Short mmCIF file of C-alpha atoms in Angstrom, two decimals:
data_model
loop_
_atom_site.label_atom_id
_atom_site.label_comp_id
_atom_site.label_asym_id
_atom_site.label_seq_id
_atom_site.Cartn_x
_atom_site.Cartn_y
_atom_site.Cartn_z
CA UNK A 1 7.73 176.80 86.88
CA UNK A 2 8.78 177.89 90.29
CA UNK A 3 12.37 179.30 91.03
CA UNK A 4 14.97 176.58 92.54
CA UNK A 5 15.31 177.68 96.19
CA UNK A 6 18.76 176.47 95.80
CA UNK A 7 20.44 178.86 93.44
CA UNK A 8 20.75 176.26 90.62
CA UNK A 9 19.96 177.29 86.55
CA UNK A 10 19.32 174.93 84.18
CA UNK A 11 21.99 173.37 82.64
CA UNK A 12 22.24 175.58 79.73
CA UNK A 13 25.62 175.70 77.51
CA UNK A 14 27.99 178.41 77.68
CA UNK A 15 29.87 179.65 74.98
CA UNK A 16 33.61 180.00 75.73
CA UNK A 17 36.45 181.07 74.05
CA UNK A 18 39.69 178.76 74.05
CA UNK A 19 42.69 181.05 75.93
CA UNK A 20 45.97 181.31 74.07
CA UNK A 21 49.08 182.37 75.57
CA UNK A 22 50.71 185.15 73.89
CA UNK A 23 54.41 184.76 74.10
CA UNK A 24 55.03 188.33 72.56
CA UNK A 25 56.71 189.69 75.18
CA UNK A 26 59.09 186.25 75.95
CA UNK A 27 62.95 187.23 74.54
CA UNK A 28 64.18 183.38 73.14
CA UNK A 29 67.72 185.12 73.87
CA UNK A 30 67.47 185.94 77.38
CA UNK A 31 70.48 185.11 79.62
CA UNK A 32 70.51 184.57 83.09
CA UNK A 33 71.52 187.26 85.47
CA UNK A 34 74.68 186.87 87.08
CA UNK A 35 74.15 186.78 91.00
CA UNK A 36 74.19 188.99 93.11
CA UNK A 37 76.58 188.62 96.55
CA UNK A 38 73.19 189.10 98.68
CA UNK A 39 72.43 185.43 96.28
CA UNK A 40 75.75 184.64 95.99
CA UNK A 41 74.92 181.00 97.89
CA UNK A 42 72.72 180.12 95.07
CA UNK A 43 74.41 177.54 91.53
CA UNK A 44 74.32 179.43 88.56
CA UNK A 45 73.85 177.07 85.71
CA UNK A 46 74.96 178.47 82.59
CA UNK A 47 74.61 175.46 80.53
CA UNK A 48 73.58 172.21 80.95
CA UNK A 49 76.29 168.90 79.75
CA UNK A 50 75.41 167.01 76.28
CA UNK A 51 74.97 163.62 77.27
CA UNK A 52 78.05 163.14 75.44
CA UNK A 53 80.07 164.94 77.80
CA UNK A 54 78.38 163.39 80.68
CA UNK A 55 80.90 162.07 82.81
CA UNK A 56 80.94 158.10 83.86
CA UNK A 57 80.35 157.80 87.65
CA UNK A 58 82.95 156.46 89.09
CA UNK A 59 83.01 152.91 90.36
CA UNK A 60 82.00 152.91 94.44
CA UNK A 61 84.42 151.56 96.41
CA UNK A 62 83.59 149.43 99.23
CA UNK A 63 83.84 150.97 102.76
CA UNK A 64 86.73 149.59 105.05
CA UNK A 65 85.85 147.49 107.78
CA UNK A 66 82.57 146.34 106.47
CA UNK A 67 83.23 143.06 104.72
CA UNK A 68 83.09 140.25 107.04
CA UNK A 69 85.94 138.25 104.66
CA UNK A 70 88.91 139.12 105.90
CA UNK A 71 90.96 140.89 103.93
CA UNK A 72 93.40 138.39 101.71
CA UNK A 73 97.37 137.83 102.26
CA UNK A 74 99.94 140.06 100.45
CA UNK A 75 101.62 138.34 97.81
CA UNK A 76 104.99 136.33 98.80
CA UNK A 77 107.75 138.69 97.91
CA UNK A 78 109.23 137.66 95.21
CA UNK A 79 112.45 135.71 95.60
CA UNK A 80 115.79 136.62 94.70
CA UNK A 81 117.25 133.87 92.08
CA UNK A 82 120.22 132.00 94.05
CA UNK A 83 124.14 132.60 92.29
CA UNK A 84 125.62 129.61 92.00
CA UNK A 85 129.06 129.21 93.68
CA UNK A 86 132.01 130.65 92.16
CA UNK A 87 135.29 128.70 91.73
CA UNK A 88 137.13 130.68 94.16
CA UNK A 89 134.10 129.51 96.97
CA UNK A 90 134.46 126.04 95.89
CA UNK A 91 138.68 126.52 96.50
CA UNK A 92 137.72 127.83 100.06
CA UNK A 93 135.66 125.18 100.84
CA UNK A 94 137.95 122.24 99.80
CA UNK A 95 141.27 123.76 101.58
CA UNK A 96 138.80 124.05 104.75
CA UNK A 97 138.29 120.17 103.98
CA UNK A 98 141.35 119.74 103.73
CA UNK A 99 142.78 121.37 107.25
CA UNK A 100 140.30 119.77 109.13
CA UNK A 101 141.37 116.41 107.78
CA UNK A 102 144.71 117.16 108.92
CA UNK A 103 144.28 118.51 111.96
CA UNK A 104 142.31 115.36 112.84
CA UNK A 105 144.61 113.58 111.71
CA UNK A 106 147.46 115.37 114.14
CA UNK A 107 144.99 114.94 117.09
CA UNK A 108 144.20 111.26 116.59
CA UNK A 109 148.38 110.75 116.19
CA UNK A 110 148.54 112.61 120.04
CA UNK A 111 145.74 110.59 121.85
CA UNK A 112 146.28 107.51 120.14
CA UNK A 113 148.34 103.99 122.19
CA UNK A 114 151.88 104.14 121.46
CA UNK A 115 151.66 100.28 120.78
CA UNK A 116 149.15 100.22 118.27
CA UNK A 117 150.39 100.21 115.12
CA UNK A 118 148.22 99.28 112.06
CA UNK A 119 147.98 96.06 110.84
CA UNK A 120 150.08 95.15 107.58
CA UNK A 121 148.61 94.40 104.19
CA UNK A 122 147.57 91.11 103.43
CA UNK A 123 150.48 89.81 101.02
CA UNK A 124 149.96 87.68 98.17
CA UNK A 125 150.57 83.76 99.03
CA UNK A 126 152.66 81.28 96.86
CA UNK A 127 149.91 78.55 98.00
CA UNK A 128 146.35 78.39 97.92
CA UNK A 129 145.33 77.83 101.49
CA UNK A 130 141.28 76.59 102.16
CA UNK A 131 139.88 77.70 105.40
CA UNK A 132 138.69 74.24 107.12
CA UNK A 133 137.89 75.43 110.53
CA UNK A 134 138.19 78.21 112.92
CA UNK A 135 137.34 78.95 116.69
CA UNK A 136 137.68 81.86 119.32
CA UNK A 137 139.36 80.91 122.63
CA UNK A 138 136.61 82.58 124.58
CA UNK A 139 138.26 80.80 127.94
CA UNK A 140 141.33 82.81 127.24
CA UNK A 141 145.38 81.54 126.11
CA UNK A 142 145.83 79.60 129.80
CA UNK A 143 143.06 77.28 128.93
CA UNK A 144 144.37 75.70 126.14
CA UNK A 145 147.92 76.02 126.65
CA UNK A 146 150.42 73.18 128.58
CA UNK A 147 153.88 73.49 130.21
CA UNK A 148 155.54 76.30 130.97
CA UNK A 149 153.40 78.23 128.23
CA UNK A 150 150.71 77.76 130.66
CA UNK A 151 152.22 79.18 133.33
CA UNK A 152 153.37 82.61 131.35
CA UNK A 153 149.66 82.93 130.43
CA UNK A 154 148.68 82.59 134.30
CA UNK A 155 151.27 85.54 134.89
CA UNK A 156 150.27 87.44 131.73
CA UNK A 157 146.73 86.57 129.78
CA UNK A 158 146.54 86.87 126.25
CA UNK A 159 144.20 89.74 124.28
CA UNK A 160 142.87 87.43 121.96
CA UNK A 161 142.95 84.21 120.57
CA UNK A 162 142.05 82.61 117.24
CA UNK A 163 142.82 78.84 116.28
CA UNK A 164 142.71 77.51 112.60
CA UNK A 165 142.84 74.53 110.09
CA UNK A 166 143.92 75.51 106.08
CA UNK A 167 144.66 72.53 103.20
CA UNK A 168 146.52 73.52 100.41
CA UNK A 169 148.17 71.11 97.57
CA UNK A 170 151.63 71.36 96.63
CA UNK A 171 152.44 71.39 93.01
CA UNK A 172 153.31 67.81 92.99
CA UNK A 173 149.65 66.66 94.20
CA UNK A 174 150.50 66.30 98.11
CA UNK A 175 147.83 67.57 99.98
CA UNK A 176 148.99 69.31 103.37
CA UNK A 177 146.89 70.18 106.72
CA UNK A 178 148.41 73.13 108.17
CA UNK A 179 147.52 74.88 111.58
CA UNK A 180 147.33 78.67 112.56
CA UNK A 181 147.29 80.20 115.87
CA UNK A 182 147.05 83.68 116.50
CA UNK A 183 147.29 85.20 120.17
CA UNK A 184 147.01 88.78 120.70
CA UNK A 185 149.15 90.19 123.53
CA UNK A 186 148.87 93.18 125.43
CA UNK A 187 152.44 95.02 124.44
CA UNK A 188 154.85 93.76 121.92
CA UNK A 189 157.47 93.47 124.51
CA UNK A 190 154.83 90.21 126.29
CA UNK A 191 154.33 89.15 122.41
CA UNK A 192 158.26 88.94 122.63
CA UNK A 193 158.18 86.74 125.52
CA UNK A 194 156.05 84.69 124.39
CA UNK A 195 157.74 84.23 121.04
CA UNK A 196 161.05 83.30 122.60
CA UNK A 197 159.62 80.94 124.76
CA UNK A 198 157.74 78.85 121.85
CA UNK A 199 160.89 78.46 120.35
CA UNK A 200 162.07 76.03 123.25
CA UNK A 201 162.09 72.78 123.16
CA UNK A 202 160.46 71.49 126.07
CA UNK A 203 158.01 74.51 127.42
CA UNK A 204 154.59 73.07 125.95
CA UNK A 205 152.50 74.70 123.51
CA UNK A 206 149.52 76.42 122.52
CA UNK A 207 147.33 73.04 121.77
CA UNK A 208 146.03 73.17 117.72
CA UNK A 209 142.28 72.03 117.24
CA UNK A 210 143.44 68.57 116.03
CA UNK A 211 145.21 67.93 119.30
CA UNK A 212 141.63 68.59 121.02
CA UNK A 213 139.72 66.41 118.82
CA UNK A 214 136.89 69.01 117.69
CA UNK A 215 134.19 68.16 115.11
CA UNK A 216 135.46 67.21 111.73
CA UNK A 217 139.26 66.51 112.68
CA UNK A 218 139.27 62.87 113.36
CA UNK A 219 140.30 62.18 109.80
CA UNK A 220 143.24 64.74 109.85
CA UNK A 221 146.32 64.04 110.11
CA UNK A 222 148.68 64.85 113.31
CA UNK A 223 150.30 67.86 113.70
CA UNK A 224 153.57 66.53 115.74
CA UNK A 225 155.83 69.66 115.21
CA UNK A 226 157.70 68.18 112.43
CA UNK A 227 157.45 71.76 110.65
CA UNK A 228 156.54 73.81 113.40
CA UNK A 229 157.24 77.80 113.01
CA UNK A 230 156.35 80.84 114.69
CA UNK A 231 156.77 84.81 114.08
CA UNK A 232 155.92 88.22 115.82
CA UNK A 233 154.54 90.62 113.92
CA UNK A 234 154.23 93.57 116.52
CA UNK A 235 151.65 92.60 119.46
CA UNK A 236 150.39 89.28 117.73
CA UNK A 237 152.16 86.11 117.93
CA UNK A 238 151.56 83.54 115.18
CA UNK A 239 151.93 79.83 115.47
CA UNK A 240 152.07 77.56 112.46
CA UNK A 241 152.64 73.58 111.65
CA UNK A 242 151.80 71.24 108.94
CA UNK A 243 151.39 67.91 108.14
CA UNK A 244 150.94 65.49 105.25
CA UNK A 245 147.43 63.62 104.41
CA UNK A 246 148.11 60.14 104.21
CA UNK A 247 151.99 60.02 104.38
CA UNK A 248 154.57 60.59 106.94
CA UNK A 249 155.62 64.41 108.14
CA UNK A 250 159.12 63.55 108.88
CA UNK A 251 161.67 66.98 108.14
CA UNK A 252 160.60 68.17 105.04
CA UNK A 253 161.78 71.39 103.25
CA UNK A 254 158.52 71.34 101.20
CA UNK A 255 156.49 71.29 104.52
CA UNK A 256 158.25 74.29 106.24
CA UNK A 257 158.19 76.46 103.27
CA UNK A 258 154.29 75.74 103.38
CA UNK A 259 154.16 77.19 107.02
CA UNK A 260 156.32 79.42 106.88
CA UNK A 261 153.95 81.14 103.86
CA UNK A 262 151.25 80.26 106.29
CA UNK A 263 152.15 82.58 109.34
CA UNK A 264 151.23 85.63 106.73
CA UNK A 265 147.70 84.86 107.53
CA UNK A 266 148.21 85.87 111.08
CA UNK A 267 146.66 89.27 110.98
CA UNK A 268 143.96 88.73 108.84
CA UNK A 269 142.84 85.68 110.77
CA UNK A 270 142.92 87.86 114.35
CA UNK A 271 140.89 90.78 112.54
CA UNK A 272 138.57 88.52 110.69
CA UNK A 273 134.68 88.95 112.26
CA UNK A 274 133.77 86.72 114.63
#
């Protein structure tokens, strides 16, 4: 058979040997070099960590700035717990109470009308007078007045004006009518005036709702002065007279006494709401 021009043999086995390494001249107890200062830039690694000893990484924590949340509110500080007040506070504030009341009090006395003066108490009444009827004198004292009484009020107009009807029953079963008129002056020296000159026989009065024949008085009986009275009780003049149902009103002690007792509802009758 001719040669192969191209170099090849036949593929024929070759024996080889297996190579082993011999690790004769390998020390097991060889430690490393220390380094030199020409390598002193390289680690020397003398041992390596157990994984036991391997430290825990620690936990990353987020960069600043990079979380589009923004960042949350402190916490509210904390509040202090509020002390109640002592007893010596609670003193101060009452005696400031107390001197502003009074000097109130003082400055009120110094701008207040010297002719105002307070009303009295309403006093307890030996009779039990029922309120029949009451009216305003919105046309003023001059209006409803006659005589000379009319001409004072033409001079000097009343305040205020108040005209009333009570009933009461006496304890032996008569049954009385009794008018009240009230009229409010300016001063208590014109209330004095005016007091004096209702005394008079002869000067007119300050006509009572029966004498102008209002709604519901037809059946009443007349009040013809036969126990006429009047008082002054500081600015407010009261006018009172009474009258028997059904029987004549000639002088009668029992009829005075009753409006006498009646002119103590002067003030509460002129303060009563309108």
């Amino acid at each position: 058979m001719p040669e192969d021009v191209t170099g090849a043999h036949g593929n024929t086995q070759r024996d080889t040997a297996p190579l082993r390494r011999d690790n004769a001249y390998i020390r097991q107890d060889r430690q490393v070099a220390a380094p030199t200062p020409e390598h002193a830039t390289r680690p020397v690694i003398t041992h390596s960590p157990t994984p036991q000893q391997a430290p825990h990484p620690a936990p990353q924590q987020p960069y600043p700035g990079t979380s589009r949340q923004s960042a949350p509110p402190p916490p509210p500080p904390r509040q202090q717990r509020s002390q109640g007040v002592t007893p010596m506070g609670w003193a101060l504030r009452g005696l400031v109470l107390l001197l502003i009341a009074v000097v109130s009090g003082l400055i009120w006395s110094a701008i207040k009308p010297d002719d105002e003066v307070a009303a009295p108490p309403p006093l307890k009444l030996r009779y039990d007078f029922t309120l029949v009827r009451k009216e305003e004198a919105f046309q003023g004292c001059k209006g409803v007045s006659t005589d000379s009484i009319q001409n004072f009020f033409s001079k000097q107009e009343c305040d205020h004006l108040t005209r009333a009807l009570y009933t009461t029953t006496l304890p032996d079963g008569r049954r009385v009518l009794t008018s009240v008129i009230t009229v409010l002056m300016p001063t208590p020296q014109f209330a004095t005036q005016l007091n004096e000159l209702t005394t008079k026989d002869g000067t007119g009065n300050i006509r009572d709702l029966v004498d102008d024949e209002r709604d519901g008085t037809s059946d009443m009986p007349d009040l013809d002065d036969a126990a006429y009275a009047s008082g002054r009780q500081d600015r407010l003049v009261v006018i009172g007279d009474s009258a028997f149902y059904g029987k004549s009103s000639k002088k009668d002690p029992a009829l005075s006494d009753v409006t006498n007792e009646a002119l103590k509802l002067g003030w509460p009758q002129d303060q009563a709401p309108k």
